[in-house]
Short mmCIF file of C-alpha atoms and ligand atoms in Angstrom, two decimals:
data_model
loop_
_atom_site.label_atom_id
_atom_site.label_comp_id
_atom_site.label_asym_id
_atom_site.label_seq_id
_atom_site.Cartn_x
_atom_site.Cartn_y
_atom_site.Cartn_z
CA ILE A 1 8.28 35.36 -21.18
CA TYR A 2 9.43 33.76 -17.89
CA PRO A 3 11.34 35.58 -15.18
CA PRO A 4 14.74 34.06 -14.25
CA GLU A 5 13.17 32.38 -11.25
CA LEU A 6 9.69 31.11 -10.39
CA LEU A 7 8.49 31.17 -6.79
CA ILE A 8 6.28 28.13 -6.21
CA ASN A 9 5.19 27.05 -2.71
CA ASN A 10 7.82 29.29 -1.12
CA LYS A 11 10.61 27.78 -3.17
CA ASN A 12 12.54 29.46 -5.96
CA TYR A 13 13.12 27.49 -9.14
CA PRO A 14 15.42 28.77 -11.88
CA THR A 15 13.67 28.81 -15.28
CA ASP A 16 15.25 27.62 -18.53
CA SER A 17 14.31 26.55 -22.05
CA TRP A 18 12.24 23.68 -20.62
CA THR A 19 9.99 25.90 -18.52
CA ASN A 20 6.38 25.68 -19.75
CA VAL A 21 4.13 25.85 -16.67
CA ASN A 22 1.36 28.40 -16.93
CA PRO A 23 -0.59 30.47 -14.40
CA HIS A 24 -3.71 28.33 -14.78
CA ILE A 25 -1.78 25.27 -13.59
CA LEU A 26 0.01 27.14 -10.81
CA SER A 27 -3.29 28.51 -9.51
CA ARG A 28 -4.56 24.96 -8.95
CA LEU A 29 -1.63 23.91 -6.81
CA GLY A 30 -2.45 22.74 -3.32
CA GLN A 31 -6.17 22.27 -3.84
CA ASN A 32 -5.91 18.54 -3.14
CA LEU A 33 -9.41 17.68 -4.31
CA HIS A 34 -8.93 14.09 -3.15
CA ARG A 35 -8.59 15.32 0.44
CA GLN A 36 -11.35 17.93 0.30
CA LYS A 37 -14.10 16.65 2.55
CA ASN A 38 -17.23 15.52 0.69
CA HIS A 39 -15.75 16.09 -2.75
CA PRO A 40 -16.62 13.21 -5.14
CA LEU A 41 -12.92 12.32 -5.43
CA TYR A 42 -12.75 12.23 -1.63
CA HIS A 43 -15.65 9.77 -1.50
CA LEU A 44 -14.10 7.63 -4.20
CA THR A 45 -10.69 7.50 -2.49
CA ASN A 46 -12.45 6.62 0.77
CA ARG A 47 -14.02 3.65 -0.91
CA ILE A 48 -10.72 2.53 -2.40
CA ARG A 49 -9.09 2.93 1.03
CA GLN A 50 -11.82 0.87 2.68
CA TYR A 51 -11.32 -1.94 0.19
CA PHE A 52 -7.57 -2.05 0.77
CA TYR A 53 -7.84 -1.67 4.55
CA GLN A 54 -9.80 -4.92 4.66
CA GLN A 55 -6.80 -6.80 3.33
CA LYS A 56 -4.86 -7.93 6.36
CA ASP A 57 -1.32 -9.09 6.74
CA PRO A 58 -1.89 -12.74 7.77
CA ARG A 59 0.81 -12.68 10.45
CA LYS A 60 0.14 -9.34 12.04
CA GLN A 61 -3.60 -9.00 11.36
CA SER A 62 -2.97 -5.36 10.56
CA PRO A 63 -3.78 -3.74 7.20
CA LYS A 64 -1.34 -4.77 4.52
CA PHE A 65 -1.43 -1.54 2.53
CA SER A 66 -0.11 1.81 3.67
CA ILE A 67 -1.84 4.81 2.14
CA ILE A 68 0.09 7.94 1.18
CA ASP A 69 -1.90 10.86 -0.18
CA ASN A 70 0.07 13.99 0.64
CA LEU A 71 3.26 14.00 -1.42
CA SER A 72 4.08 17.19 -3.31
CA PRO A 73 3.28 16.99 -7.03
CA ILE A 74 6.53 18.80 -7.82
CA VAL A 75 9.07 16.07 -8.55
CA THR A 76 12.40 15.63 -10.27
CA VAL A 77 12.93 14.23 -13.75
CA GLN A 78 14.83 11.50 -11.92
CA GLN A 79 11.71 10.52 -9.93
CA ASN A 80 9.18 10.85 -12.73
CA PHE A 81 11.20 9.08 -15.44
CA ASP A 82 14.71 7.81 -14.61
CA SER A 83 13.89 6.00 -11.36
CA ILE A 84 11.29 3.86 -13.15
CA CYS A 85 13.52 3.13 -16.13
CA THR A 86 11.91 5.36 -18.76
CA PRO A 87 14.36 5.48 -21.71
CA ASN A 88 16.01 8.83 -22.40
CA ASP A 89 14.31 9.22 -25.77
CA HIS A 90 10.83 8.08 -24.62
CA VAL A 91 7.99 10.33 -25.88
CA SER A 92 6.48 10.60 -22.43
CA ARG A 93 9.40 12.86 -21.45
CA THR A 94 8.73 15.56 -24.04
CA LYS A 95 8.01 19.16 -23.26
CA SER A 96 4.94 18.85 -25.41
CA MET A 97 3.34 16.37 -22.99
CA ASN A 98 4.41 17.67 -19.58
CA TYR A 99 4.51 20.74 -17.40
CA TYR A 100 8.16 21.45 -16.69
CA ILE A 101 9.35 24.00 -14.15
CA ASN A 102 12.84 23.59 -15.57
CA LYS A 103 14.94 20.85 -17.15
CA ASP A 104 15.27 18.94 -13.86
CA THR A 105 11.88 19.59 -12.25
CA LEU A 106 8.30 19.06 -13.34
CA PHE A 107 4.75 18.53 -12.16
CA ARG A 108 4.48 14.75 -11.85
CA ALA A 109 2.85 13.12 -14.86
CA HIS A 110 1.86 10.07 -12.81
CA THR A 111 1.96 8.79 -9.27
CA SER A 112 4.48 6.17 -10.45
CA ALA A 113 7.02 8.94 -9.80
CA HIS A 114 6.96 7.91 -6.12
CA GLN A 115 7.26 4.13 -6.49
CA VAL A 116 10.98 3.90 -5.89
CA ASP A 117 11.07 6.35 -2.96
CA LEU A 118 8.20 4.60 -1.20
CA ILE A 119 9.63 1.11 -1.68
CA ARG A 120 13.02 2.37 -0.54
CA SER A 121 11.42 3.80 2.59
CA GLY A 122 10.45 0.26 3.59
CA LEU A 123 6.91 -0.20 2.27
CA ASN A 124 6.02 -3.53 0.66
CA ALA A 125 2.39 -2.73 -0.11
CA PHE A 126 0.99 0.75 -0.55
CA LEU A 127 -1.35 3.11 -2.32
CA CYS A 128 -0.16 6.53 -3.42
CA ILE A 129 -2.89 9.03 -4.26
CA GLY A 130 -2.42 12.47 -5.77
CA ASP A 131 -2.89 15.05 -8.49
CA VAL A 132 -1.01 14.53 -11.77
CA TYR A 133 -0.37 16.93 -14.64
CA ARG A 134 -0.33 16.39 -18.40
CA ARG A 135 -0.64 18.52 -21.49
CA ASP A 136 -3.39 16.89 -23.51
CA SER A 137 -6.33 17.41 -25.82
CA ILE A 138 -9.37 19.35 -24.56
CA ASP A 139 -12.77 17.70 -24.29
CA PRO A 140 -15.26 16.79 -21.54
CA THR A 141 -13.04 13.91 -20.33
CA HIS A 142 -9.62 15.60 -20.43
CA TYR A 143 -8.23 18.24 -18.13
CA PRO A 144 -4.54 19.11 -17.63
CA ILE A 145 -4.77 18.07 -13.98
CA PHE A 146 -6.34 14.83 -12.84
CA HIS A 147 -5.89 12.39 -9.98
CA GLN A 148 -4.39 8.94 -9.81
CA CYS A 149 -4.17 6.14 -7.31
CA GLU A 150 -1.05 4.02 -7.59
CA GLY A 151 -1.01 0.57 -6.02
CA VAL A 152 2.07 -1.55 -5.39
CA GLN A 153 2.48 -4.93 -3.75
CA LEU A 154 5.75 -6.83 -3.37
CA PHE A 155 6.26 -10.49 -2.49
CA ASN A 156 9.25 -12.43 -1.28
CA LYS A 157 9.48 -16.19 -1.79
CA GLU A 158 7.70 -17.01 1.47
CA GLU A 159 4.79 -14.70 0.76
CA LEU A 160 4.39 -15.71 -2.86
CA PHE A 161 4.44 -19.46 -2.44
CA MET A 162 2.84 -19.58 1.03
CA GLU A 163 -0.18 -21.53 -0.15
CA ASN A 164 1.58 -23.78 -2.60
CA ARG A 165 2.36 -27.06 -0.90
CA ASN A 166 2.94 -30.38 -2.59
CA VAL A 167 0.95 -33.56 -1.93
CA ARG A 168 2.96 -34.46 1.13
CA GLY A 169 2.20 -31.09 2.65
CA GLU A 170 5.73 -29.84 2.16
CA LYS A 171 6.60 -26.70 0.37
CA ASP A 172 7.65 -27.29 -3.19
CA ASN A 173 10.99 -25.91 -4.00
CA LEU A 174 9.53 -23.06 -6.00
CA GLN A 175 11.69 -20.09 -6.94
CA ILE A 176 11.05 -16.50 -8.00
CA PHE A 177 14.34 -16.21 -9.86
CA ALA A 178 16.28 -18.48 -12.19
CA SER A 179 19.35 -17.35 -14.09
CA ASN A 180 18.56 -19.23 -17.31
CA GLU A 181 15.15 -17.61 -17.89
CA TYR A 182 14.74 -15.34 -20.93
CA ARG A 183 12.45 -12.39 -21.53
CA ASP A 184 9.46 -13.01 -23.79
CA ALA A 185 5.90 -11.73 -24.08
CA THR A 186 4.86 -13.42 -20.82
CA LYS A 187 7.73 -12.50 -18.52
CA GLN A 188 11.03 -10.77 -17.80
CA GLU A 189 14.44 -12.40 -17.95
CA GLY A 190 15.38 -13.96 -14.63
CA HIS A 191 11.76 -14.51 -13.48
CA THR A 192 10.29 -18.02 -13.32
CA LEU A 193 6.94 -18.48 -15.02
CA GLU A 194 5.32 -19.82 -11.84
CA ALA A 195 6.28 -16.69 -9.91
CA VAL A 196 5.04 -14.35 -12.64
CA LYS A 197 1.73 -16.19 -12.99
CA LEU A 198 1.05 -15.99 -9.25
CA VAL A 199 1.83 -12.28 -9.15
CA GLU A 200 -0.32 -11.70 -12.23
CA ALA A 201 -3.20 -13.60 -10.61
CA SER A 202 -2.88 -11.54 -7.43
CA LEU A 203 -2.86 -8.29 -9.42
CA LYS A 204 -5.87 -9.16 -11.57
CA GLN A 205 -7.83 -10.52 -8.61
CA THR A 206 -7.12 -7.39 -6.58
CA ILE A 207 -8.32 -5.15 -9.38
CA THR A 208 -11.44 -7.10 -10.34
CA ASP A 209 -12.45 -7.33 -6.68
CA LEU A 210 -11.90 -3.61 -6.25
CA PHE A 211 -14.25 -2.86 -9.13
CA LYS A 212 -16.79 -5.32 -7.78
CA THR A 213 -16.98 -3.25 -4.63
CA LEU A 214 -16.98 0.09 -6.48
CA PHE A 215 -19.65 -0.83 -9.01
CA PRO A 216 -22.53 -2.76 -7.45
CA ASN A 217 -23.61 -3.84 -10.93
CA ALA A 218 -20.07 -5.00 -11.81
CA ALA A 219 -21.26 -8.56 -12.34
CA THR A 220 -23.31 -7.36 -15.27
CA LEU A 221 -20.53 -5.19 -16.72
CA ASN A 222 -18.23 -6.56 -19.38
CA SER A 223 -14.56 -6.04 -18.66
CA ARG A 224 -11.36 -7.00 -20.43
CA TRP A 225 -7.58 -6.99 -20.08
CA ILE A 226 -5.67 -5.49 -22.99
CA ASP A 227 -1.95 -6.10 -23.48
CA ALA A 228 -0.08 -2.85 -22.98
CA THR A 229 3.47 -1.52 -22.63
CA PHE A 230 4.96 0.67 -19.96
CA PRO A 231 8.68 1.23 -19.39
CA PHE A 232 8.33 0.23 -15.72
CA THR A 233 6.31 -3.01 -15.99
CA HIS A 234 6.46 -6.21 -18.03
CA PRO A 235 4.19 -7.82 -18.90
CA SER A 236 1.66 -4.95 -18.77
CA TRP A 237 -2.08 -4.61 -19.20
CA GLU A 238 -4.87 -2.10 -19.31
CA TYR A 239 -8.22 -2.84 -17.71
CA GLU A 240 -11.35 -1.70 -19.49
CA ILE A 241 -15.06 -1.88 -18.75
CA GLU A 242 -17.94 -1.58 -21.18
CA ILE A 243 -20.78 0.80 -20.53
CA ASP A 244 -23.54 1.41 -23.05
CA GLY A 245 -21.49 -0.15 -25.81
CA LYS A 246 -18.41 1.97 -25.11
CA TRP A 247 -15.15 0.67 -23.64
CA TYR A 248 -13.51 2.79 -20.94
CA GLU A 249 -9.88 2.36 -19.96
CA LEU A 250 -9.66 2.58 -16.18
CA LEU A 251 -6.05 1.76 -15.39
CA GLY A 252 -2.63 0.55 -16.48
CA CYS A 253 -0.78 -2.15 -14.59
CA GLY A 254 1.78 -4.92 -14.75
CA ILE A 255 4.62 -6.86 -13.17
CA ILE A 256 7.18 -4.34 -11.93
CA GLU A 257 10.41 -4.28 -13.95
CA GLN A 258 13.07 -5.90 -11.81
CA SER A 259 15.41 -2.98 -12.56
CA VAL A 260 12.90 -0.66 -10.83
CA LEU A 261 13.13 -2.85 -7.72
CA GLU A 262 16.90 -2.79 -8.05
CA ASN A 263 16.73 1.02 -8.01
CA SER A 264 14.73 0.67 -4.79
CA GLY A 265 17.33 -1.59 -3.17
CA LEU A 266 15.06 -4.68 -3.22
CA GLY A 267 16.05 -6.27 -6.53
CA LYS A 268 17.35 -9.49 -5.01
CA ASP A 269 14.49 -11.09 -3.08
CA TYR A 270 11.26 -9.46 -4.23
CA ILE A 271 8.89 -9.49 -7.19
CA GLY A 272 5.80 -7.28 -7.38
CA TRP A 273 2.91 -5.74 -9.22
CA ALA A 274 1.87 -2.13 -9.74
CA PHE A 275 -1.19 -0.36 -11.09
CA GLY A 276 -2.13 3.25 -11.68
CA LEU A 277 -5.77 4.17 -11.99
CA GLY A 278 -7.39 7.44 -13.00
CA LEU A 279 -9.82 8.66 -10.37
CA GLU A 280 -11.84 11.17 -12.42
CA ARG A 281 -12.61 8.57 -15.07
CA ILE A 282 -14.00 6.20 -12.45
CA ALA A 283 -15.89 8.92 -10.56
CA MET A 284 -17.49 10.16 -13.79
CA ILE A 285 -18.84 6.67 -14.47
CA MET A 286 -19.77 5.96 -10.85
CA TYR A 287 -21.64 9.22 -10.20
CA GLY A 288 -22.71 10.05 -13.77
CA ILE A 289 -20.64 13.26 -13.86
CA PRO A 290 -20.69 14.42 -17.49
CA ASP A 291 -17.76 16.86 -17.62
CA ILE A 292 -14.34 16.68 -15.97
CA ARG A 293 -14.32 20.43 -15.25
CA LEU A 294 -17.09 19.88 -12.71
CA PHE A 295 -14.53 18.39 -10.29
CA TRP A 296 -13.07 21.90 -9.98
CA SER A 297 -16.42 23.57 -9.52
CA THR A 298 -16.93 25.61 -6.39
CA ASP A 299 -20.60 25.93 -7.28
CA SER A 300 -22.89 24.73 -4.50
CA GLY A 301 -25.23 23.22 -7.11
CA PHE A 302 -22.49 20.67 -7.71
CA LEU A 303 -20.84 20.28 -4.31
CA SER A 304 -24.09 20.06 -2.34
CA GLN A 305 -24.91 16.80 -4.13
CA PHE A 306 -21.93 15.18 -2.41
CA GLN A 307 -22.51 16.42 1.14
CA PHE A 308 -22.85 13.16 3.03
CA GLU A 309 -20.76 11.23 5.54
CA ASP A 310 -21.09 7.69 4.24
CA SER A 311 -18.89 7.44 1.16
CA THR A 312 -20.52 4.19 0.08
CA ARG A 313 -23.80 5.96 -0.53
CA PRO A 314 -24.84 5.48 -4.16
CA VAL A 315 -25.54 8.85 -5.78
CA GLN A 316 -26.22 9.96 -9.30
CA TYR A 317 -25.30 13.50 -10.18
CA LYS A 318 -28.19 15.61 -11.46
CA PRO A 319 -27.11 18.36 -13.83
CA VAL A 320 -27.97 21.72 -12.32
CA SER A 321 -28.77 22.95 -15.78
CA ALA A 322 -26.89 23.01 -19.01
CA TYR A 323 -25.95 26.48 -20.16
CA PRO A 324 -25.66 27.08 -23.89
CA GLN A 325 -22.50 26.34 -25.85
CA CYS A 326 -20.88 28.92 -28.03
CA ILE A 327 -18.68 27.91 -30.93
CA ASN A 328 -15.90 29.97 -32.49
CA ASP A 329 -13.39 28.81 -35.08
CA LEU A 330 -9.76 29.82 -35.24
CA SER A 331 -7.98 29.52 -38.63
CA MET A 332 -4.32 30.24 -39.09
CA TRP A 333 -1.58 30.27 -41.69
CA MET A 334 1.71 29.20 -40.17
CA ASN A 335 4.68 31.17 -41.35
CA LYS A 336 7.25 28.54 -40.50
CA THR A 337 6.59 25.39 -38.59
CA ARG A 338 3.34 23.58 -38.04
CA ILE A 339 1.88 24.13 -34.56
CA ASP A 340 1.86 21.09 -32.27
CA PRO A 341 -1.84 20.85 -31.34
CA LEU A 342 -0.84 20.15 -27.71
CA ASP A 343 0.83 23.58 -27.58
CA LEU A 344 -2.31 25.20 -28.94
CA TYR A 345 -4.57 23.35 -26.47
CA ASP A 346 -2.42 24.48 -23.60
CA LEU A 347 -2.50 28.09 -24.74
CA VAL A 348 -6.29 27.99 -25.15
CA ARG A 349 -6.78 26.47 -21.69
CA SER A 350 -4.36 28.89 -20.06
CA ILE A 351 -6.35 31.85 -21.43
CA GLY A 352 -9.92 30.53 -21.44
CA GLY A 353 -9.59 28.43 -18.29
CA ASP A 354 -12.69 26.48 -17.38
CA LEU A 355 -14.85 28.28 -19.92
CA ILE A 356 -13.36 26.01 -22.60
CA GLU A 357 -15.34 22.82 -23.04
CA GLN A 358 -13.62 21.37 -26.08
CA VAL A 359 -11.09 22.19 -28.77
CA LEU A 360 -11.06 20.27 -32.04
CA LEU A 361 -8.54 20.42 -34.86
CA ILE A 362 -11.12 20.35 -37.66
CA ASP A 363 -8.97 21.11 -40.70
CA GLU A 364 -5.32 20.99 -41.60
CA PHE A 365 -3.50 21.21 -44.93
CA TYR A 366 -0.30 22.32 -46.58
CA HIS A 367 -0.54 24.93 -49.34
CA GLU A 368 2.22 24.28 -51.92
CA LYS A 369 2.23 27.64 -53.65
CA LYS A 370 2.21 29.63 -50.47
CA ASP A 371 4.55 27.09 -48.80
CA LYS A 372 2.48 27.37 -45.65
CA HIS A 373 0.61 25.13 -43.28
CA SER A 374 -2.94 25.93 -42.34
CA GLN A 375 -4.87 24.74 -39.31
CA THR A 376 -8.41 25.41 -38.17
CA TYR A 377 -9.48 24.75 -34.64
CA ARG A 378 -13.03 24.74 -33.36
CA ILE A 379 -13.23 26.14 -29.84
CA ILE A 380 -16.35 25.29 -27.88
CA TYR A 381 -17.06 27.64 -25.00
CA ARG A 382 -19.46 26.81 -22.20
CA SER A 383 -19.56 27.78 -18.57
CA MET A 384 -20.54 25.23 -15.96
CA ASP A 385 -22.57 27.73 -13.96
CA ARG A 386 -23.86 30.61 -16.08
CA THR A 387 -24.76 31.77 -19.56
CA LEU A 388 -21.85 33.46 -21.30
CA THR A 389 -22.48 36.59 -23.35
CA LYS A 390 -21.36 36.78 -26.97
CA ASN A 391 -19.29 39.79 -26.08
CA GLU A 392 -17.44 38.04 -23.28
CA ILE A 393 -16.58 35.11 -25.55
CA ASN A 394 -15.45 37.35 -28.37
CA MET A 395 -13.05 39.04 -26.00
CA ILE A 396 -11.54 35.75 -24.87
CA HIS A 397 -11.37 34.55 -28.46
CA LYS A 398 -9.60 37.72 -29.53
CA ASP A 399 -7.18 37.29 -26.67
CA ILE A 400 -6.44 33.72 -27.81
CA GLU A 401 -5.82 34.99 -31.36
CA ASN A 402 -3.44 37.65 -30.12
CA HIS A 403 -1.49 35.18 -28.05
CA CYS A 404 -1.27 32.79 -31.01
CA GLN A 405 0.20 35.50 -33.16
CA LYS A 406 2.77 36.31 -30.52
CA GLN A 407 3.68 32.80 -29.54
CA PHE A 408 3.55 30.89 -32.83
CA ASP A 409 4.25 33.36 -35.64
CA VAL A 410 0.98 32.82 -37.48
CA GLU A 411 -1.46 34.84 -39.51
CA ILE A 412 -5.08 34.65 -38.41
CA ARG A 413 -7.30 34.07 -41.44
N1 LIG B 501 1.82 5.34 -14.66
C1 LIG B 501 0.98 4.76 -15.68
C2 LIG B 501 0.18 5.88 -16.33
O1 LIG B 501 0.00 6.92 -15.76
C3 LIG B 501 0.04 3.73 -15.11
C4 LIG B 501 0.74 2.54 -14.54
C5 LIG B 501 1.07 2.49 -13.20
C6 LIG B 501 1.05 1.46 -15.35
C7 LIG B 501 1.72 1.38 -12.67
C8 LIG B 501 1.71 0.36 -14.85
C9 LIG B 501 2.02 0.33 -13.51
O2 LIG B 501 -0.30 5.74 -17.45
#
């Protein structure tokens, strides 16, 4: 179904068996919502920028963090996975979870793809903001494109232990590295515990202070750190806040794997932290935006609510009006293999675009006698800005059925 080459942003990419980008994704390229003046993501990134600009380098009195927000989302497999030490067989590399242009090139799945290049270019503290792409489930909080802000800060011995003096006012002989240190749950091999604990404190302080400035009522919000795992940090955590009895994961973070710093040419003298936060998730909570598709709305009923200069202004989104939902089920017998739901979600989104609010796998079983799998999906249609007609939805639904038959070898029931 793909031509031998794809022309994207004036560049030709050969296609191969890994190619799985679709026109819906390609049509979104270059929109840069985070740089679109008065967009909610623009206001949010402004506020994050302001918070990090206040942090000054004590010697130079200039901002510590550089901010990079214009790197192309098309990256190499090397950047997105290898450079940050993602194992070759790690699930995050699969075709099922990513948008590949070909076996070597993909739409970045996270802004961590740029860590090594940015450190190598000489930056010791930076934010990297941009659009990221993932094949995922479909519901009001998931969309195949969202935005992340990556933060990285590195420390050499001087910077890390600057404030730690012993009773006589001399610097203790504290070290970042020691050759007899082993990896355990709290730290990597080669790192001293005192170094790791200081970096961890800096990371957690930076993040909790950021959220204190973003959410004026942060003091009354419950938050927690959950142990996590990422190939590029150890130890790692996720940060969650509780709103109306529900916990929301806002970011992943941790102490950067030393081998990632080695790939950046700084493995010898530096230790550092990194975090990656999801901007839509935070903006939805901050502004009360109920559906992630709204970020792509060109409707003035949405955008006009964010037309103001001062990004710190507290606003609550008021729904323009909720148009009715329309629900259609899709049941299929699979002639050979079971469909990966992520493949189905992607097909539905690529045909129905932003008219799809949610897709649920509501029933699945294996029929022994027939030797066939069956799946039933519930597709919930709703437009953000008008009432859809039954006829219009039936046509899209039919189109989805036809594509399923072609792509997956199934019988519609
Ligand atoms: N890249 C991770 C993600 O997208 C987040 C992360 C960034 C975690 C930096 C640790 C350090 O899920």
